[in-house]
Steps between C-alpha positions, in 0.01 A plus 500: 500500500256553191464232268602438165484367195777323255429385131739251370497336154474124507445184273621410144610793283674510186848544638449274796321109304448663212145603482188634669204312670192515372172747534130446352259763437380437789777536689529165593883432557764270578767574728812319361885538664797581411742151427692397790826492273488829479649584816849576573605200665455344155821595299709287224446117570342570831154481345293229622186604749475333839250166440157487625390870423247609224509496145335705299380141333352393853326830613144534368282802405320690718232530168489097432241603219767684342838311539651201698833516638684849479711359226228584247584871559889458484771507214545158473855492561424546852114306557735230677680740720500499850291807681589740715158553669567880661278589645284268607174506569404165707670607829578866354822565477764725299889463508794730341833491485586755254568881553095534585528308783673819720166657410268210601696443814355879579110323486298496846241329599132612353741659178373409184782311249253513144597270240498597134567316190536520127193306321394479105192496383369154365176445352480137395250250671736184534844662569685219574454402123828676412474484121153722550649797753451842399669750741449920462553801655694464863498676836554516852281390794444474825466102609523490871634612815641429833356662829810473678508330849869422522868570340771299534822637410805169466773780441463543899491159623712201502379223226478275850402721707147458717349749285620334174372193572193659624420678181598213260263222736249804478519594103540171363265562133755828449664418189860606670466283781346227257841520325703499793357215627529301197842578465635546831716814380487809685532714177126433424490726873781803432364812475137399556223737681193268545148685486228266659154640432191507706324195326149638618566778346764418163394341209575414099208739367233303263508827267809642419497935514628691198732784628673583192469646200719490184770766400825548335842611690756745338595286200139423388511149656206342701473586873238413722434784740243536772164607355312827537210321734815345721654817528244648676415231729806411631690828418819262293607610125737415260661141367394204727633275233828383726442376875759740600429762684248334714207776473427585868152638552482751850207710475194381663260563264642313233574264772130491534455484146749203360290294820190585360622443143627125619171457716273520140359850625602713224455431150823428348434633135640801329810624361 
C-alpha cells in the first residue's frame, strides 16, 4: 500500500485555551497544548483534572532565554491549568477520540501523521515579562511529526483485554492513558485511536514551518489558507484554519516534498 500523509491542527488556539503560542523572527517556537479541561469528559461540576499531570505553571520552555514555564504564554485565567500534553514528543505519541480518530485509525506503519499549529509572532527579548509582550501578525505552521510505527484502535478491544493492557503498559507518557491512569475511568479510553510514532524517526521540530498565508472568507473575515509556496509542494489549498478535515497528502512527490521540507532541505520562505 503507498504511503501517506495526514496534517492535523494541534496546540492552543483561540477557541480551544484561548490563545496562540508563541513565534520569534527566527522562528524559534514553543509548542504549548490545548487545557486538559477542555475535553468532553469535563461537563457542569465535573471539572477537576486527574492529579499528578502537567500544568502549564510546571512545564518549562523549550527557549529558557525567552520564557520559563508555559504559563508566560497563556491567558492567565488558565497559567494554573492542568495540560493535556497531545502529542507528545518524549516517547512520541498522538491520541484522538473525536470524529478524526476514524481517519487516524486508517494510518500504517511508515505513514506520515504532520502536526501543525497556530503561532503569533512575538518579538520581545524577555517574554515572560508579561507587562512588556508585544504580539503581531499570526499564522500557521508546521511543528512536528510522527513517523508512524504503530496504531492502536480501543473502539476494537476490550478496556481489559491483553491488548489493552498491552498498549496502556506500552504508551504510558500519552496524555489519554496519563488521564486514565490517574483517574481510573475508562471514559479517558472511549473512542480513542492511539498513533505511536517511530521515535528514531518523530520529533517536536526546533523551527516551526510557515504553511499559510493570510486571506479573507466570503464575509470579509480573516481566514488562514494554505499559501501559494505550500500549494505547490504538497498539492493542498484552501482554509486549514479548523483541524477538520484532516488534509491527507497521496501523491508521491509531494510526499517527497513535505519529507524534505521537515528534513531542513528546502528553504521554507515565500508566500
Amino acid at each position: 500500500m503507498s504511503r501517506v500523509a495526514k496534517l492535523l491542527r494541534v496546540g492552543l488556539d483561540t477557541g480551544c485555551g484561548g490563545g496562540l503560542g508563541p513565534i520569534w523572527p527566527d522562528r524559534f517556537f514553543e509548542y504549548i497544548p490545548i487545557p486538559e479541561f477542555s475535553r468532553p469528559m469535563y461537563t457542569g461540576n465535573n471539572r477537576t483534572p486527574p492529579k499528578g499531570l502537567d500544568t502549564y505553571s510546571s512545564m518549562r520552555c523549550r527557549n529558557a532565554e525567552r520564557g520559563v514555564f508555559l504559563s508566560a504564554f497563556v491567558p492567565r485565567r488558565i497559567s494554573g491549568e492542568t495540560v493535556h500534553h497531545d502529542p507528545e514528543f518524549e516517547t512520541c505519541t498522538y491520541g484522538d477520540c473525536t470524529g478524526k480518530a476514524k481517519q487516524l485509525a486508517k494510518l500504517q506503519p511508515e505513514d506520515l501523521l504532520v502536526f501543525y499549529a497556530g503561532l503569533r509572532t512575538h518579538r520581545d527579548h524577555q517574554p515572560h515579562q508579561r507587562s512588556n509582550l508585544r504580539f503581531t501578525q499570526t499564522g500557521l505552521y508546521i511543528i512536528g511529526h510522527l513517523t508512524v510505527m504503530e496504531v492502536v484502535d480501543f473502539t476494537k478491544m476490550f478496556l481489559n483485554s491483553i491488548a489493552s493492557l498491552a498498549a496502556i503498559q506500552n504508551y504510558p507518557n500519552n496524555a489519554h492513558i496519563r488521564s486514565y491512569r490517574a483517574r481510573k475511568d475508562a471514559r479517558f479510553l472511549e473512542g480513542l485511536v492511539l498513533v505511536a510514532g517511530d521515535p528514531a524517526r518523530s520529533r517536536l521540530l526546533r523551527k516551526a514551518i510557515p504553511i499559510s498565508r493570510l486571506s479573507r472568507d466570503k464575509t470579509g473575515k480573516p481566514l488562514h489558507v494554505v499559501s501559494y509556496k505550500m500549494q505547490r509542494l504538497l498539492g493542498i489549498k484552501g482554509s486549514i484554519q479548523r483541524s477538520v478535515p484532516i488534509r491527507t497528502i497521496t501523491d508521491p512527490e509531494c510526499l517527497y516534498n513535505l519529507e524534505q521540507l521537515i528534513l531542513g532541505n528546502i528553504l521554507e520562505g515565500g508566500k
